[in-house]
Coordinates of C-alpha atoms in Angstrom, one line a residue:
M18 CA -66.6 0.7 -34.5
R19 CA -65.3 -0.5 -30.6
K20 CA -62.7 -2.8 -32.1
I21 CA -61.2 0.2 -34.2
I22 CA -60.8 2.4 -31.4
R23 CA -59.2 -0.4 -29.2
G24 CA -56.9 -0.7 -32.3
I25 CA -56.0 2.6 -32.0
I26 CA -55.5 2.6 -28.3
W27 CA -53.5 -0.8 -28.7
A28 CA -51.2 1.3 -31.6
L29 CA -50.7 4.3 -29.6
L30 CA -49.7 1.9 -26.4
A31 CA -47.2 0.4 -28.7
F32 CA -45.4 3.4 -30.1
I33 CA -45.2 4.9 -26.7
L34 CA -43.3 1.7 -25.2
L35 CA -41.2 1.6 -28.4
L36 CA -40.3 5.6 -27.5
G37 CA -39.7 4.7 -24.0
A38 CA -37.4 1.7 -25.0
G39 CA -35.4 3.8 -27.0
A40 CA -35.7 5.0 -30.9
G41 CA -34.9 2.4 -33.4
V42 CA -35.0 -0.7 -31.1
A43 CA -36.1 -3.4 -32.4
W44 CA -39.3 -5.6 -31.2
W45 CA -36.7 -8.4 -29.4
R46 CA -35.1 -5.6 -27.6
L47 CA -38.1 -4.9 -25.5
H48 CA -37.0 -7.9 -23.5
P49 CA -33.7 -7.2 -21.7
S50 CA -30.8 -9.1 -23.1
P51 CA -29.0 -11.7 -20.4
P52 CA -25.5 -11.3 -19.3
D53 CA -23.0 -12.2 -21.6
V54 CA -21.9 -15.2 -19.4
Q55 CA -22.8 -16.2 -16.1
V56 CA -21.5 -19.0 -13.5
W57 CA -23.2 -20.8 -10.6
T58 CA -21.9 -22.4 -8.3
N59 CA -21.8 -24.6 -4.8
G60 CA -25.4 -25.5 -5.5
Q61 CA -27.8 -28.3 -5.8
I62 CA -28.8 -28.6 -9.8
L63 CA -31.9 -31.2 -10.1
T64 CA -31.1 -31.4 -14.0
M65 CA -34.5 -33.6 -14.8
D66 CA -32.5 -35.0 -17.5
A67 CA -33.4 -38.4 -18.7
E68 CA -31.1 -39.8 -16.1
G69 CA -32.5 -37.9 -13.3
R70 CA -28.5 -36.4 -12.7
Q71 CA -27.3 -33.9 -10.2
A72 CA -24.5 -30.9 -10.2
S73 CA -23.4 -28.3 -8.2
A74 CA -22.6 -25.9 -10.8
L75 CA -23.4 -25.0 -14.5
A76 CA -22.3 -22.0 -17.2
I77 CA -24.8 -19.7 -19.1
E78 CA -23.5 -18.0 -22.2
G79 CA -26.5 -15.6 -23.6
D80 CA -29.7 -17.4 -23.6
R81 CA -28.6 -21.0 -23.4
I82 CA -26.7 -23.2 -20.9
V83 CA -23.4 -24.1 -22.1
A84 CA -21.9 -26.4 -19.3
V85 CA -23.3 -28.7 -16.1
G86 CA -21.7 -30.6 -13.7
S87 CA -19.2 -30.0 -10.9
E88 CA -17.1 -26.5 -10.2
A89 CA -14.2 -27.7 -12.1
D90 CA -16.9 -28.3 -15.6
V91 CA -17.6 -24.6 -15.6
Q92 CA -14.0 -23.5 -14.5
P93 CA -13.2 -22.5 -18.2
W94 CA -16.1 -20.0 -18.1
L95 CA -14.8 -18.4 -14.6
G96 CA -12.5 -16.1 -16.4
K97 CA -15.0 -14.6 -18.7
A98 CA -17.8 -14.5 -16.4
D99 CA -20.2 -11.3 -15.9
V100 CA -22.2 -13.0 -13.2
V101 CA -20.7 -15.3 -10.4
L102 CA -23.4 -16.3 -8.2
D103 CA -22.4 -18.4 -5.4
L104 CA -26.0 -20.3 -4.8
E105 CA -24.6 -21.4 -1.3
G106 CA -26.1 -24.5 -1.4
R107 CA -29.7 -23.6 -2.9
T108 CA -31.1 -25.8 -5.0
V109 CA -32.2 -25.1 -8.9
V110 CA -35.0 -26.6 -10.9
P111 CA -35.8 -26.3 -14.6
G112 CA -38.4 -23.5 -15.0
F113 CA -41.9 -24.8 -14.5
I114 CA -43.6 -25.0 -17.2
E115 CA -47.7 -24.5 -17.7
A116 CA -49.1 -27.8 -19.1
H117 CA -52.8 -26.2 -19.1
G118 CA -54.3 -23.1 -18.1
H119 CA -55.9 -20.0 -19.0
F120 CA -53.1 -17.1 -19.2
P121 CA -53.5 -14.1 -18.3
G122 CA -56.6 -15.3 -16.0
A123 CA -54.7 -15.4 -12.7
G124 CA -54.5 -11.4 -13.7
L125 CA -57.9 -11.1 -13.1
T126 CA -57.6 -9.8 -9.8
A127 CA -56.8 -6.4 -10.8
V128 CA -60.2 -5.5 -12.2
A129 CA -62.7 -7.9 -11.1
A130 CA -63.9 -8.6 -8.0
D131 CA -62.9 -12.1 -6.1
L132 CA -65.6 -14.2 -5.3
N133 CA -63.8 -17.1 -4.2
S134 CA -64.3 -19.2 -0.7
P135 CA -61.8 -20.4 1.6
P136 CA -59.8 -22.0 1.5
I137 CA -59.0 -19.6 -1.6
G138 CA -60.8 -16.6 -0.8
N139 CA -63.0 -14.8 2.1
V140 CA -66.7 -15.2 0.3
R141 CA -69.0 -17.1 2.6
T142 CA -72.2 -15.6 1.6
I143 CA -73.8 -14.4 -1.1
D144 CA -74.0 -11.1 0.8
D145 CA -70.2 -11.4 0.5
A146 CA -70.0 -12.2 -2.8
L147 CA -72.3 -8.8 -3.7
A148 CA -70.2 -6.6 -1.3
A149 CA -67.3 -7.7 -3.1
L150 CA -69.0 -6.8 -6.4
R151 CA -70.4 -3.2 -4.8
K152 CA -66.3 -2.6 -4.0
V153 CA -65.4 -2.9 -8.0
D154 CA -68.0 -1.1 -9.3
A155 CA -67.4 1.7 -6.5
E156 CA -63.7 1.8 -8.0
R157 CA -64.6 1.1 -11.4
P158 CA -67.6 3.3 -12.3
G159 CA -69.2 2.9 -15.5
D160 CA -71.5 1.4 -18.0
D161 CA -69.6 -1.5 -18.8
W162 CA -68.9 -5.0 -17.9
L163 CA -68.9 -5.5 -14.1
I164 CA -67.1 -8.8 -14.0
G165 CA -66.9 -11.2 -10.5
F166 CA -64.7 -14.9 -10.2
G167 CA -64.3 -18.0 -8.3
Y168 CA -67.8 -18.2 -6.7
D169 CA -69.1 -21.5 -5.5
D170 CA -72.3 -22.2 -5.2
T171 CA -71.2 -25.4 -2.8
M172 CA -69.1 -23.2 -0.6
L173 CA -71.7 -20.0 0.4
E174 CA -73.9 -20.9 3.5
E175 CA -76.8 -20.5 1.0
Q176 CA -76.2 -23.5 -0.8
R177 CA -77.4 -21.8 -3.9
H178 CA -76.1 -20.1 -6.9
L179 CA -75.9 -16.2 -7.3
T180 CA -79.0 -15.1 -9.4
R181 CA -80.2 -12.0 -11.5
A182 CA -81.9 -11.0 -8.4
D183 CA -78.9 -11.1 -6.9
L184 CA -76.6 -8.9 -9.2
D185 CA -79.7 -6.5 -10.0
S186 CA -79.1 -5.3 -6.4
V187 CA -75.6 -4.3 -7.0
S188 CA -76.5 -2.4 -10.7
T189 CA -79.2 -2.5 -13.5
T190 CA -77.0 0.0 -15.5
R191 CA -74.3 -2.2 -16.5
P192 CA -74.3 -5.8 -17.2
I193 CA -72.6 -8.1 -14.6
L194 CA -71.4 -11.3 -14.8
A195 CA -70.3 -13.7 -11.9
M196 CA -68.2 -16.5 -13.1
H197 CA -68.3 -19.7 -11.4
I198 CA -65.3 -21.1 -9.8
S199 CA -65.8 -23.9 -12.3
G200 CA -65.3 -21.6 -15.6
H201 CA -68.0 -23.4 -16.8
M202 CA -71.2 -21.5 -15.6
V203 CA -71.9 -17.7 -15.1
V204 CA -74.7 -15.8 -13.7
V205 CA -76.0 -12.9 -15.3
N206 CA -77.9 -9.9 -14.4
S207 CA -80.9 -8.8 -16.0
L208 CA -79.2 -6.1 -18.1
A209 CA -77.5 -8.4 -19.4
L210 CA -79.7 -10.8 -20.3
Q211 CA -81.6 -8.3 -21.7
Q212 CA -78.6 -7.3 -24.1
A213 CA -78.4 -11.1 -25.3
G214 CA -81.7 -11.5 -25.8
I215 CA -82.3 -14.5 -23.5
T216 CA -85.6 -15.0 -22.5
S217 CA -88.4 -17.3 -21.5
E218 CA -88.4 -18.5 -24.8
T219 CA -85.2 -18.7 -25.9
P220 CA -84.2 -22.6 -26.2
D221 CA -81.2 -24.1 -24.7
P222 CA -78.2 -24.1 -27.2
P223 CA -76.8 -27.3 -28.1
G224 CA -74.2 -28.5 -25.2
G225 CA -75.4 -25.9 -22.6
E226 CA -78.5 -24.9 -20.2
I227 CA -80.3 -21.7 -19.7
R228 CA -81.4 -22.1 -16.3
K229 CA -85.4 -20.9 -15.8
D230 CA -87.5 -20.5 -12.7
P231 CA -89.5 -23.5 -12.3
E232 CA -92.5 -21.1 -11.4
S233 CA -92.0 -18.4 -14.1
G234 CA -90.4 -19.6 -16.7
E235 CA -88.2 -16.7 -16.7
P236 CA -84.4 -17.1 -16.6
T237 CA -82.7 -17.2 -13.3
G238 CA -79.4 -15.7 -14.8
L239 CA -77.4 -19.0 -14.7
L240 CA -76.0 -19.7 -18.0
L241 CA -74.5 -23.1 -18.2
E242 CA -71.8 -24.2 -20.8
T243 CA -72.2 -23.2 -23.9
A244 CA -75.5 -21.1 -23.0
G245 CA -72.8 -18.7 -21.1
R246 CA -69.4 -19.0 -23.4
D247 CA -70.5 -15.8 -25.5
L248 CA -71.6 -13.5 -22.9
Q249 CA -67.9 -14.6 -20.9
L250 CA -66.1 -13.7 -23.8
Q251 CA -67.8 -10.5 -24.3
A252 CA -67.3 -9.6 -20.5
L253 CA -63.8 -10.6 -20.6
D254 CA -63.2 -8.4 -24.1
M255 CA -62.3 -5.3 -21.4
P256 CA -60.8 -1.9 -22.7
P257 CA -56.9 -2.1 -23.2
L258 CA -55.8 -0.2 -20.0
Q259 CA -57.9 -2.8 -18.2
Q260 CA -56.2 -5.8 -20.3
I261 CA -52.5 -4.5 -19.6
A262 CA -53.7 -4.4 -15.9
V263 CA -54.7 -7.9 -16.5
V264 CA -51.4 -9.1 -18.3
R265 CA -49.2 -7.5 -16.1
S266 CA -50.3 -8.7 -13.4
A267 CA -50.6 -12.4 -14.2
A268 CA -46.9 -12.0 -15.3
D269 CA -45.8 -10.6 -12.0
T270 CA -47.7 -13.5 -10.4
Y271 CA -46.3 -16.6 -12.5
A272 CA -42.9 -14.9 -12.3
A273 CA -43.0 -15.1 -8.6
Q274 CA -44.2 -19.0 -8.4
G275 CA -41.2 -19.8 -10.6
F276 CA -43.2 -20.3 -13.7
T277 CA -41.0 -19.5 -17.2
T278 CA -43.6 -20.7 -19.7
V279 CA -47.4 -19.8 -19.4
Q280 CA -49.9 -21.2 -21.3
N281 CA -53.5 -20.2 -22.7
G282 CA -55.4 -23.1 -23.4
L283 CA -58.3 -22.1 -25.2
A284 CA -57.9 -19.0 -27.3
T285 CA -60.0 -17.1 -29.5
L286 CA -58.4 -15.2 -32.1
E287 CA -58.8 -11.7 -30.7
Q288 CA -57.1 -13.0 -27.6
I289 CA -54.0 -14.8 -29.7
K290 CA -53.4 -11.3 -31.4
G291 CA -53.4 -9.6 -27.9
M292 CA -51.4 -12.0 -26.2
S293 CA -49.2 -12.1 -29.1
G294 CA -48.6 -8.4 -29.1
A295 CA -48.5 -8.1 -25.6
S296 CA -45.5 -10.9 -25.7
K297 CA -43.6 -8.4 -28.2
L298 CA -43.8 -5.5 -26.3
G299 CA -41.9 -6.8 -23.3
L300 CA -45.6 -7.4 -20.9
I301 CA -45.2 -11.2 -21.0
P302 CA -41.7 -12.0 -19.4
Q303 CA -41.9 -15.7 -19.9
R304 CA -42.7 -17.9 -23.0
L305 CA -46.3 -18.4 -24.4
V306 CA -47.9 -21.2 -25.4
I307 CA -51.5 -20.7 -26.9
W308 CA -53.9 -23.7 -27.8
P309 CA -56.5 -22.4 -30.8
K310 CA -60.1 -23.1 -29.6
D311 CA -61.5 -25.2 -31.8
E312 CA -63.0 -23.0 -34.5
V313 CA -59.9 -21.3 -34.5
G314 CA -57.5 -24.4 -35.1
L315 CA -60.4 -25.6 -37.8
E316 CA -60.2 -22.2 -39.4
V317 CA -56.4 -22.7 -39.7
V318 CA -55.9 -26.4 -41.0
A319 CA -58.9 -25.4 -43.4
G320 CA -56.5 -22.9 -45.0
A321 CA -58.9 -20.1 -43.7
L322 CA -56.5 -18.2 -41.1
D323 CA -52.9 -18.2 -41.0
L324 CA -51.8 -18.0 -37.4
S325 CA -47.9 -17.3 -38.3
P326 CA -47.6 -13.5 -37.9
F327 CA -48.6 -14.5 -34.2
V328 CA -45.8 -16.8 -33.4
S329 CA -42.5 -15.9 -32.0
E330 CA -39.0 -16.8 -30.4
R331 CA -41.2 -16.4 -27.4
V332 CA -44.7 -17.1 -28.5
Y333 CA -45.8 -21.1 -29.8
V334 CA -49.3 -21.9 -31.2
G335 CA -49.9 -25.6 -30.4
A336 CA -53.0 -27.7 -30.3
T337 CA -56.2 -27.4 -31.6
K338 CA -58.4 -27.2 -28.1
F339 CA -62.1 -28.9 -27.8
V340 CA -63.8 -28.9 -24.9
G341 CA -65.8 -32.1 -24.6
D342 CA -67.8 -31.3 -20.9
G343 CA -68.0 -29.6 -18.4
S344 CA -66.8 -29.5 -14.4
I345 CA -67.6 -32.4 -11.8
Q346 CA -68.4 -29.3 -9.2
G347 CA -70.9 -28.1 -11.5
Y348 CA -72.9 -31.1 -12.3
T349 CA -72.0 -30.5 -15.9
G350 CA -69.2 -32.8 -16.3
F351 CA -70.2 -36.2 -18.6
L352 CA -70.2 -39.7 -16.2
S353 CA -71.2 -43.0 -17.1
E354 CA -73.0 -43.4 -14.0
P355 CA -75.0 -41.2 -12.2
Y356 CA -73.7 -38.3 -9.2
Y357 CA -73.6 -39.5 -6.0
N358 CA -75.8 -37.3 -4.5
T359 CA -77.8 -35.8 -7.5
G360 CA -78.9 -32.8 -6.1
E361 CA -81.6 -30.8 -7.7
H362 CA -81.0 -33.1 -10.6
P363 CA -83.2 -36.7 -11.4
A364 CA -81.9 -39.9 -9.8
D365 CA -80.3 -41.1 -13.2
Y366 CA -78.4 -37.9 -14.1
R367 CA -75.0 -37.8 -15.3
G368 CA -74.2 -34.5 -17.1
Y369 CA -74.0 -34.2 -20.4
P370 CA -71.2 -33.5 -23.4
N371 CA -70.4 -30.5 -25.0
I372 CA -69.7 -32.0 -28.0
D373 CA -71.7 -34.6 -29.4
A374 CA -69.6 -37.7 -30.4
A375 CA -69.9 -37.5 -33.9
T376 CA -68.9 -34.0 -34.0
L377 CA -66.0 -34.6 -32.2
G378 CA -64.8 -37.4 -34.1
A379 CA -65.0 -35.9 -37.4
A380 CA -63.0 -32.3 -35.7
V381 CA -60.4 -34.3 -34.5
K382 CA -59.8 -36.3 -37.5
V383 CA -59.7 -33.3 -39.3
V384 CA -57.4 -31.6 -37.3
H385 CA -55.2 -35.1 -36.7
C386 CA -55.2 -35.6 -40.5
A387 CA -53.7 -31.9 -41.1
G388 CA -51.1 -33.1 -39.1
Q389 CA -51.9 -30.7 -35.8
Q390 CA -51.7 -31.7 -32.7
V391 CA -55.0 -32.1 -30.5
A392 CA -56.1 -31.6 -26.9
V393 CA -59.8 -32.7 -25.8
H394 CA -61.1 -31.1 -22.1
G395 CA -62.5 -34.5 -20.8
N396 CA -63.2 -34.6 -16.8
G397 CA -66.4 -37.1 -16.7
D398 CA -65.2 -40.7 -17.6
A399 CA -68.0 -40.8 -20.5
A400 CA -66.4 -37.6 -22.0
I401 CA -63.4 -39.5 -21.7
D402 CA -65.1 -42.4 -23.7
Q403 CA -66.1 -40.0 -26.2
F404 CA -62.6 -38.9 -26.9
L405 CA -60.8 -41.9 -27.1
D406 CA -63.1 -43.0 -29.4
A407 CA -62.7 -40.1 -31.7
W408 CA -58.6 -40.7 -31.3
T409 CA -59.1 -44.3 -32.2
A410 CA -60.9 -43.4 -35.4
A411 CA -58.1 -40.6 -36.1
L412 CA -55.0 -42.9 -36.1
R413 CA -57.1 -45.5 -38.4
A414 CA -57.4 -42.4 -40.7
C415 CA -54.1 -41.0 -40.2
P416 CA -51.6 -43.3 -38.5
A417 CA -48.7 -41.5 -36.7
E418 CA -45.9 -42.2 -34.2
D419 CA -46.0 -39.3 -31.6
A420 CA -48.5 -37.4 -32.0
R421 CA -48.8 -36.6 -28.4
P422 CA -52.9 -35.9 -28.2
V423 CA -53.6 -34.4 -24.5
L424 CA -56.7 -35.3 -22.7
V425 CA -57.0 -32.3 -20.6
H426 CA -57.9 -33.2 -16.7
A427 CA -58.9 -36.6 -17.2
Q428 CA -60.1 -36.5 -13.7
M429 CA -62.3 -39.4 -13.9
A430 CA -60.1 -41.8 -16.0
R431 CA -61.5 -45.5 -15.2
Y432 CA -58.4 -48.0 -15.2
D433 CA -59.1 -49.6 -18.7
Q434 CA -59.8 -46.1 -20.1
L435 CA -55.6 -45.8 -19.2
D436 CA -55.0 -48.9 -20.8
R437 CA -56.5 -47.3 -24.2
M438 CA -54.8 -44.1 -23.2
K439 CA -51.5 -46.4 -23.3
D440 CA -52.3 -48.3 -26.3
L441 CA -53.0 -45.1 -28.3
A442 CA -49.9 -42.9 -26.7
V443 CA -52.9 -40.1 -25.3
V444 CA -50.9 -37.6 -22.9
P445 CA -53.5 -37.3 -19.6
S446 CA -52.6 -33.7 -17.8
F447 CA -54.5 -34.1 -14.5
F448 CA -55.7 -31.4 -12.3
S449 CA -54.1 -33.1 -9.3
A450 CA -55.2 -30.1 -7.3
H451 CA -58.5 -31.2 -7.4
V452 CA -57.8 -33.3 -4.5
Y453 CA -57.1 -30.4 -2.2
Y454 CA -59.6 -27.7 -3.5
W455 CA -62.7 -30.2 -4.2
G456 CA -61.5 -33.6 -2.7
D457 CA -64.1 -33.3 0.3
R458 CA -67.4 -32.2 -1.9
H459 CA -65.9 -35.3 -4.4
R460 CA -66.3 -37.8 -1.6
D461 CA -69.6 -36.4 0.1
I462 CA -71.3 -35.1 -3.0
F463 CA -70.4 -35.4 -6.1
L464 CA -68.7 -39.1 -6.9
G465 CA -68.9 -40.7 -3.5
P466 CA -65.9 -42.1 -1.9
E467 CA -65.5 -45.2 -4.0
R468 CA -64.9 -42.8 -7.5
A469 CA -63.4 -39.8 -5.5
A470 CA -60.7 -42.0 -4.2
R471 CA -59.0 -42.4 -7.6
I472 CA -59.5 -39.1 -9.3
S473 CA -56.9 -37.6 -10.7
P474 CA -55.0 -41.3 -10.8
A475 CA -51.6 -40.3 -11.5
A476 CA -49.7 -43.0 -10.0
S477 CA -51.8 -46.0 -12.2
A478 CA -50.8 -43.6 -15.3
A479 CA -47.2 -44.0 -14.2
D480 CA -47.3 -47.7 -13.1
L481 CA -48.7 -47.8 -16.9
G482 CA -45.6 -45.8 -18.4
I483 CA -47.6 -43.2 -19.3
R484 CA -46.2 -40.1 -19.3
F485 CA -48.0 -37.6 -17.8
T486 CA -48.4 -33.6 -16.7
T487 CA -50.1 -32.1 -14.1
H488 CA -51.5 -28.3 -13.9
L489 CA -53.9 -26.0 -11.9
D490 CA -55.9 -24.5 -14.7
T491 CA -55.3 -21.1 -13.5
P492 CA -57.5 -18.9 -12.7
V493 CA -60.0 -21.7 -11.8
V494 CA -57.5 -22.4 -8.8
P495 CA -54.7 -19.6 -8.1
I496 CA -51.2 -20.3 -9.7
D497 CA -49.3 -21.9 -7.0
S498 CA -46.4 -23.9 -8.2
M499 CA -45.9 -25.9 -4.3
L500 CA -49.3 -26.7 -3.8
Q501 CA -49.3 -27.9 -7.4
L502 CA -45.9 -30.3 -6.6
W503 CA -47.0 -31.2 -3.3
A504 CA -51.1 -32.3 -3.9
P505 CA -50.1 -35.2 -5.9
V506 CA -47.5 -36.4 -3.9
A507 CA -49.4 -35.8 -0.7
R508 CA -53.1 -36.4 -1.8
L509 CA -54.7 -34.6 1.3
T510 CA -57.8 -32.8 0.9
S511 CA -58.4 -29.1 2.7
S512 CA -59.5 -30.4 5.9
G513 CA -56.5 -32.5 5.6
Q514 CA -58.0 -36.1 5.1
M515 CA -55.9 -38.3 2.6
L516 CA -58.3 -39.4 -0.5
G517 CA -57.1 -42.3 -2.6
P518 CA -53.4 -43.1 -1.0
E519 CA -52.7 -45.4 -3.9
E520 CA -52.5 -42.7 -6.2
R521 CA -50.1 -40.9 -4.3
I522 CA -46.6 -40.1 -6.8
S523 CA -43.3 -39.2 -5.8
V524 CA -41.7 -36.2 -5.2
E525 CA -39.7 -36.6 -8.6
Q526 CA -42.6 -37.6 -10.6
S527 CA -44.6 -34.8 -10.0
L528 CA -41.7 -32.3 -10.5
R529 CA -41.1 -33.9 -14.0
A530 CA -45.0 -33.1 -14.3
M531 CA -44.5 -29.5 -13.8
T532 CA -40.9 -29.8 -16.0
S533 CA -39.4 -32.6 -18.5
D534 CA -42.8 -33.9 -19.3
A535 CA -44.8 -30.7 -19.5
A536 CA -42.1 -29.5 -22.2
W537 CA -42.6 -32.9 -23.8
Q538 CA -46.3 -32.6 -23.6
L539 CA -45.9 -29.1 -26.0
H540 CA -43.5 -30.4 -28.2
L541 CA -40.9 -28.0 -26.4
E542 CA -38.2 -30.5 -25.2
D543 CA -35.9 -30.1 -27.4
D544 CA -35.2 -26.3 -25.9
L545 CA -36.9 -26.2 -22.3
G546 CA -37.8 -28.8 -19.2
S547 CA -34.3 -29.5 -18.0
I548 CA -30.9 -28.4 -17.3
E549 CA -28.8 -29.4 -20.3
P550 CA -25.9 -28.1 -22.4
G551 CA -27.4 -26.3 -25.4
K552 CA -31.1 -25.6 -23.6
L553 CA -32.6 -22.3 -22.7
A554 CA -31.5 -20.6 -19.3
D555 CA -35.2 -21.1 -17.8
L556 CA -34.2 -21.7 -14.3
V557 CA -35.9 -21.2 -10.9
V558 CA -33.9 -21.4 -7.8
L559 CA -35.6 -22.6 -4.7
S560 CA -35.2 -22.2 -1.1
A561 CA -34.9 -25.7 -0.5
N562 CA -34.3 -29.0 -1.9
P563 CA -37.6 -30.6 -2.4
L564 CA -36.0 -34.2 -3.2
D565 CA -34.8 -33.7 0.6
A566 CA -36.9 -36.6 2.4
E567 CA -36.9 -33.6 5.3
A568 CA -38.5 -30.9 3.2
N569 CA -41.8 -29.5 3.8
L570 CA -42.8 -29.1 0.0
R571 CA -45.2 -26.3 0.9
D572 CA -43.2 -24.1 2.5
I573 CA -40.4 -24.4 -0.1
E574 CA -40.0 -20.7 -1.5
I575 CA -39.5 -19.5 -4.7
E576 CA -36.2 -17.5 -4.6
R577 CA -35.2 -16.1 -8.3
T578 CA -36.7 -16.9 -11.7
L579 CA -34.9 -16.4 -14.7
V580 CA -36.3 -17.1 -18.5
G581 CA -33.6 -16.6 -21.2
G582 CA -31.2 -16.1 -18.5
V583 CA -32.9 -12.9 -17.6
T584 CA -34.3 -12.7 -13.8
I585 CA -37.6 -12.2 -14.1
Y586 CA -38.5 -12.6 -10.7
E587 CA -35.8 -12.4 -7.0
R588 CA -37.4 -12.5 -3.6
T589 CA -36.0 -9.4 -1.6
D590 CA -37.2 -10.1 2.1

């Protein structure tokens, strides 16, 4: 009944939006049309094409680039231009492409409690986290889910996870879910445990853990990996008006950071339907790449599900996504050697996989042999071994020249594993901002100095000729394009210490990982990723040239963001 009611509400909202756009307006016209002709001159245009050419002017017809070069090269379009923009020396780059993330998670701030600690937020204690939840509870009263996100036990003064008792002090009359910053575990209150039927007798599910009090045997409220996934999905199944608020907030945030293509890298069928509809309604001005989660992708390749109705000129359905392990900072990443400081775990603790090797191998082969792209989350090196073994077997069964399997995060990739990735044509997508956000704790707590120094080994990958991308895994960390650009170049932790200087890459390599290489990873290079005639006019105007040796990457500002020649963000201050 709840889904039926929500469907009716969505239909009414669609009807209202259509009326507001004018009677008889086609779906695509809810996205504004670009000017017929635009000419931009007097700029520093970093094309990010194969040769790395730079230009000073470009011309756009409708949503496509038609000329890139000098002022003389765009002269034929000046006489018919609706828009002539003097860039006054500003820099233009291709629109930033999210190689991996969880759109619209960045919009959770519109409806949920922000529990992040510095350097992201201001929560330093358990009481701070509970106060943030109480504030949202007062602002959004009711009996539906109360959500918090981003808490980090290693950054709280108490150095512990939240508990059911903590959350019960906020409310016992509505279910509460607090998501860990890793995205791989949640804490829920007693009511949520009761509604889920989780008791002291409930066994751990495969690939997950129900944390229990060692004395009483009762659940503490902490649910790791697969144990908390269903409850997390239930909590995020918000009422339509809240969903719209989340989507609009996320779209605005991404636009202000120069992202013209966003991604949901682990989508349920309901999420696919909702995001596709939101795009058609004009609520998402960016292009959207959706990776169906494993169960959905397997249904597609089995012929039991058709996702084509949800594809459009702005919505792409790509790789089937598998989650191989958890997170290093959550002690659920699957390592080949024990954690440096195992904390409450045994001395030989190495984490664990989300999916056993046999199951992963069989599923990867099925998806690949059906001609679909594969993406697998792998943080720990043992999880990466499982994926590389699975991919080797899949290629043996169904040889392919250009499959572009994506290893998401690839955080603990060893040098021998990079050699295998080169041989197998695997595309690593590095979460390089880990160096900034968790580098100090990786060095001192989770991994130790030697292993921490080689997390996200982008320079080693580049030396082998491996094409790679970078991402922020938002909402795990905020979407921040200049931090994403800077992090693999500087490799500085939040305390300002260098971590693994030998793995630093150049600014151009980092920029390619967010533009041309990201488009290639997603099989969108024919239309996106570089500024060339014939490609879509997805562009970003920057306040300074990141390739300038004097530029401070963190200080560069986004001046304007365009998708298909239409401005979706312009700085006004």
